[in-house]
mmCIF file of C-alpha atoms and ligand atoms in Angstrom:
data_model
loop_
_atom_site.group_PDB
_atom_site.id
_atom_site.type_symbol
_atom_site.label_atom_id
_atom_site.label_comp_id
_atom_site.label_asym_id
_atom_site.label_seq_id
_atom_site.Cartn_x
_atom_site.Cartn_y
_atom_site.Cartn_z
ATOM 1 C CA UNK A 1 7.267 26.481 -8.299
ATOM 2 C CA UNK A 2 4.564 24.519 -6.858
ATOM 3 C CA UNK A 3 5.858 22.475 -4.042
ATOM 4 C CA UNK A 4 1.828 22.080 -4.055
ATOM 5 C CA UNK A 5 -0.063 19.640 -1.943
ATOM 6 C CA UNK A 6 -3.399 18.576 -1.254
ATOM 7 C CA UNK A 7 -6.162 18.547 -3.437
ATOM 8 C CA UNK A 8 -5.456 21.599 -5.490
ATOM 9 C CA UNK A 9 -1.782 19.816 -6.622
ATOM 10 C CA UNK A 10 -3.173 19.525 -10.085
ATOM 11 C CA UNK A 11 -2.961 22.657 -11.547
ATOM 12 C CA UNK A 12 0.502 23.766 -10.236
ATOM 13 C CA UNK A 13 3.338 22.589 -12.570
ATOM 14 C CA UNK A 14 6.023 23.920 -14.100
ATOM 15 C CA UNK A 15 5.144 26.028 -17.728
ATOM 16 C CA UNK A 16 6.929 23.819 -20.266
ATOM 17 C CA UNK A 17 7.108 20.910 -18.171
ATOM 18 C CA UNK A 18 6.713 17.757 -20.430
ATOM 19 C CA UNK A 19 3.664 15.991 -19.438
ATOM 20 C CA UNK A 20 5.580 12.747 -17.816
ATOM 21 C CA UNK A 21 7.107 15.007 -15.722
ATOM 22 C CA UNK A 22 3.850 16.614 -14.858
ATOM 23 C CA UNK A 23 2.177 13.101 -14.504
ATOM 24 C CA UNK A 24 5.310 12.041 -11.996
ATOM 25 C CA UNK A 25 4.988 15.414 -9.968
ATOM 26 C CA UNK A 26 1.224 14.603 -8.966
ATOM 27 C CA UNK A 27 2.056 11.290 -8.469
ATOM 28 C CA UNK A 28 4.899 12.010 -6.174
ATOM 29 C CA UNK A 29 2.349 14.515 -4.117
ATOM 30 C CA UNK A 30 -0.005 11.804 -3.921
ATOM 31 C CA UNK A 31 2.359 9.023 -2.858
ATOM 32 C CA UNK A 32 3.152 11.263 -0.160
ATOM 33 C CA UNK A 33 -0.285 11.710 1.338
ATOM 34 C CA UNK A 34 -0.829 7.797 0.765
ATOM 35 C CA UNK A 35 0.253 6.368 3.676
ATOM 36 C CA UNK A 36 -1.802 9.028 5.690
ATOM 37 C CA UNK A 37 -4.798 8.581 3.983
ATOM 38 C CA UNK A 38 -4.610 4.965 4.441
ATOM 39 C CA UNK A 39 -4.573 4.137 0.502
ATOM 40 C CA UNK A 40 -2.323 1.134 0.820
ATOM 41 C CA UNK A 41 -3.795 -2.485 0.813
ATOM 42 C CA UNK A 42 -1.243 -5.480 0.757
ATOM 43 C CA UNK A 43 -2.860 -8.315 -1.236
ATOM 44 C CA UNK A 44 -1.654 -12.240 -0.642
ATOM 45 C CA UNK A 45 -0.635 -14.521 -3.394
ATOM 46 C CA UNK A 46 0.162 -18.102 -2.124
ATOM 47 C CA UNK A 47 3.163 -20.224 -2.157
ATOM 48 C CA UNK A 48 2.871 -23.902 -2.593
ATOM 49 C CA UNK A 49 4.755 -26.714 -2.434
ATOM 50 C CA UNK A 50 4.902 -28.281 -5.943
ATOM 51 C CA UNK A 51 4.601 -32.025 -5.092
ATOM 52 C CA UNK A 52 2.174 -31.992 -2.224
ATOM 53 C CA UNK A 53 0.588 -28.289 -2.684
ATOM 54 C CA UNK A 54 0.584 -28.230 0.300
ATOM 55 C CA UNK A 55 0.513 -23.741 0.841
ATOM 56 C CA UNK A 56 3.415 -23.009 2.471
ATOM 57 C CA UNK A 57 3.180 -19.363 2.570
ATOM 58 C CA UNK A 58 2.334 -16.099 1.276
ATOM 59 C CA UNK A 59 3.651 -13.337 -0.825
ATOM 60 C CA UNK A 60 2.482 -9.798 0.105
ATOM 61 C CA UNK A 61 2.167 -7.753 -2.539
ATOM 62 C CA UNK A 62 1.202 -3.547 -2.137
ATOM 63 C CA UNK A 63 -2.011 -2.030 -3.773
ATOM 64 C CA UNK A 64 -2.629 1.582 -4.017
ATOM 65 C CA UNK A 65 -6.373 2.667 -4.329
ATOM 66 C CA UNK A 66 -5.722 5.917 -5.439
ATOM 67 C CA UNK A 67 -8.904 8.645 -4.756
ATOM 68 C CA UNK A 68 -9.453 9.453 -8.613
ATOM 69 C CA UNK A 69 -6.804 7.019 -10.724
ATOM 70 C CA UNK A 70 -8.158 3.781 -8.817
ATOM 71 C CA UNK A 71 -5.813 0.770 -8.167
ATOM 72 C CA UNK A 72 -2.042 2.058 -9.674
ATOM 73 C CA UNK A 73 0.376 -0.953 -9.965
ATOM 74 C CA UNK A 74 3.479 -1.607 -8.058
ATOM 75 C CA UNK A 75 5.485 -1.467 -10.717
ATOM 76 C CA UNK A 76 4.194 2.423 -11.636
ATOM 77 C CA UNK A 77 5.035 3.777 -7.897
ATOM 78 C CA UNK A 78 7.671 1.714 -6.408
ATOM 79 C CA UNK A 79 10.286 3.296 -8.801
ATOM 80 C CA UNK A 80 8.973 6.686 -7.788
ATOM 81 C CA UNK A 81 8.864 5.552 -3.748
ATOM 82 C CA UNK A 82 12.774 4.330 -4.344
ATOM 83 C CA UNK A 83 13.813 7.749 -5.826
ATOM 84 C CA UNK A 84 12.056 9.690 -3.434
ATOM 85 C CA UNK A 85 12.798 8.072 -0.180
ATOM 86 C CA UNK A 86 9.078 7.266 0.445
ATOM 87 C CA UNK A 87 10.093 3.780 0.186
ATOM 88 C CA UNK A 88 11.063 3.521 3.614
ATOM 89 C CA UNK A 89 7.955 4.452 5.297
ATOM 90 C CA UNK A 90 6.121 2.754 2.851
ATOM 91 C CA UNK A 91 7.998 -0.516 3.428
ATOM 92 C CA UNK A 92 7.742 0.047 6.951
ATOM 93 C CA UNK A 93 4.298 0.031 6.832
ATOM 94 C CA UNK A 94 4.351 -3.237 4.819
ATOM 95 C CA UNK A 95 6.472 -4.979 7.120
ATOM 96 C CA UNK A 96 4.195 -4.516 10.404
ATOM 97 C CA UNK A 97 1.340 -5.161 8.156
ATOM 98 C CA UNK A 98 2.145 -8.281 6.706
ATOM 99 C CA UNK A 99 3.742 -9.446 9.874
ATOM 100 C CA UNK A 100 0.183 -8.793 11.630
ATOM 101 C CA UNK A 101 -1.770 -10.395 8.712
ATOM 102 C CA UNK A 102 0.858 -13.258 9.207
ATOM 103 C CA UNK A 103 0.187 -13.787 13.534
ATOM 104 C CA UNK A 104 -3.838 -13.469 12.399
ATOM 105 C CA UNK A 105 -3.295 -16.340 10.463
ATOM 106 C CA UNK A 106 -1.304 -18.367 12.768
ATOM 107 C CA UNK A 107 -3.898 -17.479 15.709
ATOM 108 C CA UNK A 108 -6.610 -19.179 12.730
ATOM 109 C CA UNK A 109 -4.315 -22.775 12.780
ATOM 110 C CA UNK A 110 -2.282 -21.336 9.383
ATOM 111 C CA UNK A 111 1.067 -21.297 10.007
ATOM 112 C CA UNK A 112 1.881 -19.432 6.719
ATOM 113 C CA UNK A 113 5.267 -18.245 6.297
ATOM 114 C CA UNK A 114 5.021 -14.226 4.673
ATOM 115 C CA UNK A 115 7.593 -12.986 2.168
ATOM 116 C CA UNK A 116 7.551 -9.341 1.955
ATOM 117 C CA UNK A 117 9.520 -7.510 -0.786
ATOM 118 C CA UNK A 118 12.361 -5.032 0.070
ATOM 119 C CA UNK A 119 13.585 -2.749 -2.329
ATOM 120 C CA UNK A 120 17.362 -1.779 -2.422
ATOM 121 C CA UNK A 121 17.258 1.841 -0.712
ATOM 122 C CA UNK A 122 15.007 -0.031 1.813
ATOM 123 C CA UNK A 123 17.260 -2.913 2.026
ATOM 124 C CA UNK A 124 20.599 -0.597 2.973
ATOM 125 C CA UNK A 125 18.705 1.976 4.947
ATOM 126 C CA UNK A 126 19.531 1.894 8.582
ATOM 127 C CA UNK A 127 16.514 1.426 10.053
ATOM 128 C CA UNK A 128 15.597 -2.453 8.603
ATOM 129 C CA UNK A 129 17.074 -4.625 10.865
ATOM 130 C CA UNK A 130 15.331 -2.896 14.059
ATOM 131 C CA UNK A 131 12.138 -2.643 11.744
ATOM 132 C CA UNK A 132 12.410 -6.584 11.227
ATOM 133 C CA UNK A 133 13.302 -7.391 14.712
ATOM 134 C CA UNK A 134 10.480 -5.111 16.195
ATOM 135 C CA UNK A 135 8.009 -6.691 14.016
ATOM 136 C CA UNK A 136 8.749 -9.675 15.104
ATOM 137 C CA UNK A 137 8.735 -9.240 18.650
ATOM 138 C CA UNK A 138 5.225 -7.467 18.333
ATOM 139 C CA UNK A 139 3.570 -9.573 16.551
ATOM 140 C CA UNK A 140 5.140 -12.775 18.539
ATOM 141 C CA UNK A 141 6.260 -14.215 15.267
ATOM 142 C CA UNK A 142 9.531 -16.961 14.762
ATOM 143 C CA UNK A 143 11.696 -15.106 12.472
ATOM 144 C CA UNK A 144 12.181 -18.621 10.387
ATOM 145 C CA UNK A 145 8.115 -17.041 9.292
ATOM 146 C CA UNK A 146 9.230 -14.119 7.389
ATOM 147 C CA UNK A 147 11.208 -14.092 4.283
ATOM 148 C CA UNK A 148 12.675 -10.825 2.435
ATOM 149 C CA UNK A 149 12.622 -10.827 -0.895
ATOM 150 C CA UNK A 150 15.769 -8.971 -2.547
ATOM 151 C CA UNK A 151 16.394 -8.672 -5.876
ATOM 152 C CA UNK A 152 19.799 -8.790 -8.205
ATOM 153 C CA UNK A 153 20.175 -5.282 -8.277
ATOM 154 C CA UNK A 154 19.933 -4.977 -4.873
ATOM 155 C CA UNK A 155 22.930 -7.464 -4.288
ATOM 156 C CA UNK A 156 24.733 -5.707 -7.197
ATOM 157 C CA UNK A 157 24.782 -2.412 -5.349
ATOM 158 C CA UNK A 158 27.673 -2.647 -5.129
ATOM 159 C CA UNK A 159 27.767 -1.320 -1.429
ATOM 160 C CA UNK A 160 30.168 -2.331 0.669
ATOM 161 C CA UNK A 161 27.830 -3.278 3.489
ATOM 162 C CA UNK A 162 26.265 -5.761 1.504
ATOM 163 C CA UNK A 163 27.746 -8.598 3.695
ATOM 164 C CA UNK A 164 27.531 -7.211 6.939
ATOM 165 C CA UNK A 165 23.750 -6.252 6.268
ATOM 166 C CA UNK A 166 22.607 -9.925 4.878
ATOM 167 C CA UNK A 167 24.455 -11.559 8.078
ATOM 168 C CA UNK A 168 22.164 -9.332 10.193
ATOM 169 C CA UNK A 169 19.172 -10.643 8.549
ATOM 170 C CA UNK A 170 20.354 -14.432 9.067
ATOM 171 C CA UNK A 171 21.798 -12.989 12.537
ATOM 172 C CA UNK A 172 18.137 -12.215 12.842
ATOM 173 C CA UNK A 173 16.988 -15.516 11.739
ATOM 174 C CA UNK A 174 14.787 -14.555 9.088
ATOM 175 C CA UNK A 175 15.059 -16.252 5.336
ATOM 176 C CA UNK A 176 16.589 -14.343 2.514
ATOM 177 C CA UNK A 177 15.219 -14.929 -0.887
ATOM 178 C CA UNK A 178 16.573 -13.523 -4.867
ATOM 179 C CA UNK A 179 13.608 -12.697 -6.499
ATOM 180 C CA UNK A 180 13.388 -12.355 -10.127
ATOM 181 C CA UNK A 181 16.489 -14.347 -10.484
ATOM 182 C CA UNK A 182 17.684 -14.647 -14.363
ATOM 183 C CA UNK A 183 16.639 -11.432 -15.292
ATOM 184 C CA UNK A 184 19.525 -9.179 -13.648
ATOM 185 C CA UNK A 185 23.074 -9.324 -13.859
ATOM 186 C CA UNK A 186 23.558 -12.362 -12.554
ATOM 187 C CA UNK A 187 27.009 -12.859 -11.032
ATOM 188 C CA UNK A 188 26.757 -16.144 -10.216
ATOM 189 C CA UNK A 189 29.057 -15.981 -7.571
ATOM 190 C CA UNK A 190 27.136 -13.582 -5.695
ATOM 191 C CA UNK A 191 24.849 -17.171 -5.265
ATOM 192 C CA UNK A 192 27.621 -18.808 -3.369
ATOM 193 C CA UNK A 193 29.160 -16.177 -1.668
ATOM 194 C CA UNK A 194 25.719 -14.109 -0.025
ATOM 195 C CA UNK A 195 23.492 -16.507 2.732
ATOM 196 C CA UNK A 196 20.530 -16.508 0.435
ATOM 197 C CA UNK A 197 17.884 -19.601 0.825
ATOM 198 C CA UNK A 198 15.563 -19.119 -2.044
ATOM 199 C CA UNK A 199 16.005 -18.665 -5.684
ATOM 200 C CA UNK A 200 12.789 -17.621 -7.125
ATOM 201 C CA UNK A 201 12.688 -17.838 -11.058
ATOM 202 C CA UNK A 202 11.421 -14.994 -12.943
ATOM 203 C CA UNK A 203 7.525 -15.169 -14.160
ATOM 204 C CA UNK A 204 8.753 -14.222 -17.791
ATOM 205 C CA UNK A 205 10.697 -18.008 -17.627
ATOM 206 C CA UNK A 206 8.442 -19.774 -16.451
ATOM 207 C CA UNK A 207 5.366 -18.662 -18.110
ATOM 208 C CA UNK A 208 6.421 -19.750 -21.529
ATOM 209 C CA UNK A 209 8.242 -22.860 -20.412
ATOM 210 C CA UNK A 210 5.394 -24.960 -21.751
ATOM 211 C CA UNK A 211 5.751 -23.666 -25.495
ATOM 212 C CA UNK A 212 8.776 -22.333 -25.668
ATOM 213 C CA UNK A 213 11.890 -25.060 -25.366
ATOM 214 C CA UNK A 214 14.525 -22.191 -25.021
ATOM 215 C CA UNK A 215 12.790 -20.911 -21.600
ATOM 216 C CA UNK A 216 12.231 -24.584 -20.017
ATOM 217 C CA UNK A 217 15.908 -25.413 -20.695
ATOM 218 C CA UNK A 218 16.476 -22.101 -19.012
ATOM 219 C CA UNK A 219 14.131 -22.909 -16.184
ATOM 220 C CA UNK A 220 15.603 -26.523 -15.569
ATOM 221 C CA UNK A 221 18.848 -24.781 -15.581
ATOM 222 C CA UNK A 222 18.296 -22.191 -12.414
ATOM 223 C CA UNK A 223 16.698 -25.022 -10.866
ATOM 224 C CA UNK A 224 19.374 -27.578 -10.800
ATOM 225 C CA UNK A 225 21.932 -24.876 -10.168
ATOM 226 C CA UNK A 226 19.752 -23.746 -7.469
ATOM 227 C CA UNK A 227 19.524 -27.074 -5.727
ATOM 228 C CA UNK A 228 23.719 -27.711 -6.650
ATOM 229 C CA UNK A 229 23.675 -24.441 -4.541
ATOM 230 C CA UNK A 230 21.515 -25.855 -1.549
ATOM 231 C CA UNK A 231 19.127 -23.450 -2.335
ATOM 232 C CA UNK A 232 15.087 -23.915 -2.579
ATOM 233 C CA UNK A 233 13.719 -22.760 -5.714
ATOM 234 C CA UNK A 234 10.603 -20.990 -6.086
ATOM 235 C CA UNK A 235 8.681 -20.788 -9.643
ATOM 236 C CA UNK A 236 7.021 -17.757 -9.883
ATOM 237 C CA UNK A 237 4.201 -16.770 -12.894
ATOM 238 C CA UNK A 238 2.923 -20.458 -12.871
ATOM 239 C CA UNK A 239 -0.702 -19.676 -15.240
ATOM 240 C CA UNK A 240 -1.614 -22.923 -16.098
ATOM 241 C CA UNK A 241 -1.872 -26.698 -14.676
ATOM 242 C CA UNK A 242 0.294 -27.397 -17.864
ATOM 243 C CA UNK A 243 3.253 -25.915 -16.218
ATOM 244 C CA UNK A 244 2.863 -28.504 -13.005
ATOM 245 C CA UNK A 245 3.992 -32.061 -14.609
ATOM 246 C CA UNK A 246 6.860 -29.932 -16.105
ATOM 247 C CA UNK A 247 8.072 -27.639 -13.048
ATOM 248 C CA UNK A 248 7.696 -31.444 -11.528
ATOM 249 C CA UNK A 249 10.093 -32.865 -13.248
ATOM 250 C CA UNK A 250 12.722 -30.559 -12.894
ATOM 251 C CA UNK A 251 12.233 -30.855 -8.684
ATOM 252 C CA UNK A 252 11.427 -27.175 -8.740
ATOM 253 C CA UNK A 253 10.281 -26.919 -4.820
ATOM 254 C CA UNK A 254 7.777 -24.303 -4.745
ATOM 255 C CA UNK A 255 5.375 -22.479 -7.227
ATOM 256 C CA UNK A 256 3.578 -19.524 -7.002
ATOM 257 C CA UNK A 257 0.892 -17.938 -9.844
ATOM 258 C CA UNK A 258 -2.365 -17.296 -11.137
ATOM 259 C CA UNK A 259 -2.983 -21.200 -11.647
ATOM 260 C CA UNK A 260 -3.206 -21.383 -8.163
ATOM 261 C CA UNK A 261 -4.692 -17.590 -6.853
ATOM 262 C CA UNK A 262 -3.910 -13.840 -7.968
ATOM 263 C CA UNK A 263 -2.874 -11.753 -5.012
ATOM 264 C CA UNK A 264 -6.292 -11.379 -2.831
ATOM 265 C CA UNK A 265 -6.613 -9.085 0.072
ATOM 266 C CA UNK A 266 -6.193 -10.950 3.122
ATOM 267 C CA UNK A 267 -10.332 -11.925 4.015
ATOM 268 C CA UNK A 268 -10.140 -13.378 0.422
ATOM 269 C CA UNK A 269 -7.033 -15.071 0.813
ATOM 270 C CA UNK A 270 -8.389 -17.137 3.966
ATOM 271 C CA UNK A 271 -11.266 -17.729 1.899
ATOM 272 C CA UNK A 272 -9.579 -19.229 -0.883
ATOM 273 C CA UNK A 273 -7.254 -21.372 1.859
ATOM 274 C CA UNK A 274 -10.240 -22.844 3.053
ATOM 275 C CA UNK A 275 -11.681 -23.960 0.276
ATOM 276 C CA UNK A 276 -8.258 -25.254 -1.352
ATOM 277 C CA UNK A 277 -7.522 -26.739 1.469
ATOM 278 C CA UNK A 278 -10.620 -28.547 1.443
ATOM 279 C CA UNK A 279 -10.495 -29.259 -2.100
ATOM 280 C CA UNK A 280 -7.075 -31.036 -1.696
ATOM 281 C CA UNK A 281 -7.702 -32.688 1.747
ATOM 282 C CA UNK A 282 -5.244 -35.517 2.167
ATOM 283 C CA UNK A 283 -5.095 -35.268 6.052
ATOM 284 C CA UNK A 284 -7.084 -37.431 8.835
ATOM 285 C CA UNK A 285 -8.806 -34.243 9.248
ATOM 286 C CA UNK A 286 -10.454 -34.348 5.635
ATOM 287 C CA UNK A 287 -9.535 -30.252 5.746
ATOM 288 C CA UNK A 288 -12.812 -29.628 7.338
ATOM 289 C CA UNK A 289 -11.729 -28.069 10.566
ATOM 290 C CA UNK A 290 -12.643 -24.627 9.404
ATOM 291 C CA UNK A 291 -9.532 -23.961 11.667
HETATM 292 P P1 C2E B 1 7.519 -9.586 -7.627
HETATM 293 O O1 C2E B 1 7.986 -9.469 -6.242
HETATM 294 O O2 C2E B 1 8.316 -10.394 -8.572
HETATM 295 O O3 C2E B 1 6.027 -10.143 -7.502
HETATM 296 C C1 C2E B 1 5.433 -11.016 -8.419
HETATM 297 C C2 C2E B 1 4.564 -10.278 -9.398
HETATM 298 O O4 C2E B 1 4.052 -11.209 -10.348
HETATM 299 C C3 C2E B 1 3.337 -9.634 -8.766
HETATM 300 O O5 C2E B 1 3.037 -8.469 -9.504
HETATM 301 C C4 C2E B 1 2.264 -10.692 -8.990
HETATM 302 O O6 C2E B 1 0.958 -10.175 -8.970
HETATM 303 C C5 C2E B 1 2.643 -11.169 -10.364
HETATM 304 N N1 C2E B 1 2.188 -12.538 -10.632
HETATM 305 C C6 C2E B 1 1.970 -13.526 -9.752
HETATM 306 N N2 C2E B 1 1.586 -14.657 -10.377
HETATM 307 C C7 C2E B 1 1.564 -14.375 -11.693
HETATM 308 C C8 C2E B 1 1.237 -15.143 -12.864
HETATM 309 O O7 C2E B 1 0.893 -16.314 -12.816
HETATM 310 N N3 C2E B 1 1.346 -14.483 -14.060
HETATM 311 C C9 C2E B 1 1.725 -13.181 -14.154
HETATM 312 N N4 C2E B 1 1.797 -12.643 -15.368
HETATM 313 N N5 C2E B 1 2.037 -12.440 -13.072
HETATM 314 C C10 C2E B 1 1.957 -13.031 -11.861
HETATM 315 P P2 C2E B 1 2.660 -7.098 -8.786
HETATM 316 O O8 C2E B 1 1.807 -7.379 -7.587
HETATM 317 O O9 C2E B 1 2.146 -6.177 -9.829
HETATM 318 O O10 C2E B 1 4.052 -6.560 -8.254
HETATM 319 C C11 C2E B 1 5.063 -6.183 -9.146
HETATM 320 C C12 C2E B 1 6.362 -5.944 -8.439
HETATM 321 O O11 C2E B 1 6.284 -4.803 -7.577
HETATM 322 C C13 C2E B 1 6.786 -7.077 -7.520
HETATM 323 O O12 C2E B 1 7.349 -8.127 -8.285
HETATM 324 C C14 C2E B 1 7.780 -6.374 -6.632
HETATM 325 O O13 C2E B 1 9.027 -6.266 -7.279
HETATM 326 C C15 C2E B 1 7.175 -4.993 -6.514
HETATM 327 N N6 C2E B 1 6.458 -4.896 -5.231
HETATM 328 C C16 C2E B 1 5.217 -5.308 -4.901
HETATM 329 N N7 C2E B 1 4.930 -5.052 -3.604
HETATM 330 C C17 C2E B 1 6.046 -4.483 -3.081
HETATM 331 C C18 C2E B 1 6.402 -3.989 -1.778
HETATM 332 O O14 C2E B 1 5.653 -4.067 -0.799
HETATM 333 N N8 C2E B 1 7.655 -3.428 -1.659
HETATM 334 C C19 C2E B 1 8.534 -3.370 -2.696
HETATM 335 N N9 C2E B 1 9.724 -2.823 -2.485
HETATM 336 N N10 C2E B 1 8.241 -3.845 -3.919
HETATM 337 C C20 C2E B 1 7.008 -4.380 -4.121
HETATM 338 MG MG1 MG B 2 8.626 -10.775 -4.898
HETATM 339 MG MG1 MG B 3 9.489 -11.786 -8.903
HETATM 340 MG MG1 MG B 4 10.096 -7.596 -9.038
#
């Protein structure tokens, strides 16, 4: 059995091994020479405030270049990283990073808040509290700058550390946000009794809340439960300028989506803040500081 690694990985699996679990094996090998070889990029997707758009923050979102399949998708190697552990190195490495790409920014006049999301064996491993705090202190950022995204799932663990764990975080000082929110089981009790800040509604909502009825009622719903809650609600997917009048209305606090940016790496990302902010200059300053 070919517990095979570097480049010659690709001939060495098991005889009458289907070919997903061929595909998975070579992707495991290369996930775990990934962080080494420096493969990882974190790209930046902006959060806005829906009535003044004025950009709050950033979510930091993982790319991997891979050497021969090019860019693979979160959603095809996180699963992978979770079941093999590799998550927590992986997230590590996210968490210094966007913490750095976070004091850059503030040293540039941008005091952008970072979200960074934390999967569930990251979320109850031992080692993310110290990994938060030492970020932190390193990078000589408030803690009130970085928010972790959870999801559902991750509350629905059903560990029994769940509540000792989140009061670290808020111990900490950092913000706590439920990502994907509507598309998990949602015990809505888990809303009242866990110190979350931000409900973010799920991109598969929002996206069709313009043409479909059914998913705005459902949108308007998590957001005035949200806000009943105390919570600030994030919309999340928002495509078009269509949705903005709408999300509006319902006092949804923050969006986030392609209407605004896709994820850019980082040089982009002050790019685009730039010009936006220039575009949308209320200010004295007109937004032409260059800051
Ligand atoms: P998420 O945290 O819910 O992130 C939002 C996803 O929606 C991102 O996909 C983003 O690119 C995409 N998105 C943003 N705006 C729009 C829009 O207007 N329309 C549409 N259709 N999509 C939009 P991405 O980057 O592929 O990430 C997928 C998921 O992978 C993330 O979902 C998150 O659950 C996970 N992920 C990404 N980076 C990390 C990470 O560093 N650690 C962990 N544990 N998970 C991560
Ligand atoms: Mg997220
Ligand atoms: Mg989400
Ligand atoms: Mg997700």
């Amino acid at each position: 059995y070919a517990k095979a690694h570097g480049s010659n990985h690709h001939q060495f699996h098991e005889p009458g091994m289907t070919a997903a679990a061929a595909e998975r094996l070579h992707l495991e090998n290369d996930l775990r020479e990934a962080l080494r070889r420096a493969e990882f990029e974190l790209h930046y997707q902006p959060i806005l405030d829906t009535r003044s758009l004025q950009v709050l923050g950033v979510e930091a979102l993982l790319r991997w270049h891979h050497p021969e399949e090019g860019m693979i998708p979160p959603d095809r190697f996180i699963p992978l990283a979770e079941e093999t552990g590799l998550i927590r190195p992986m997230g590590a490495w996210v968490l210094q990073t966007a913490c750095a790409q976070a004091a850059r920014w503030r040293e540039l006049g941008m005091a952008l808040s970072v979200s960074v999301n934390v999967s569930g064996e990251q979320f109850f491993g031992d080692e993310l509290p110290r990994a938060v705090r030492d970020a932190l202190a390193r990078h000589r950022l408030p803690p009130e700058a970085l928010t972790l995204e959870i999801t559902e799932s991750t509350l629905m663990h059903g560990s029994l550390n769940i509540e000792a764990r989140l009061d670290d975080f808020k111990a900490i000082g950092v913000r706590l946000s439920l990502d994907d929110f509507g598309t998990g089981y949602s015990s809505l009790s888990y809303l009242k009794r866990f110190p979350i800040d931000t409900l973010k509604i799920d991109k598969s909502f929002v996206r069709d809340m313009v043409t479909d009825e059914h998913d705005r009622t459902l949108a308007n719903t998590v957001i005035a439960m949200g806000h009943g809650l105390s919570l600030a609600v994030v919309a999340e997917g928002v495509e078009s300028a269509e949705h903005m009048p709408l999300l509006r209305q319902a006092g949804c606090d923050r969006v986030q989506g392609y209407h605004f940016s896709r994820p850019l790496p980082a040089r982009k990302l002050t790019e685009w803040l730039r010009a936006f902010r220039g575009n949308t200059a209320s200010g004295p300053d007109g937004g032409t500081t260059g800051a």
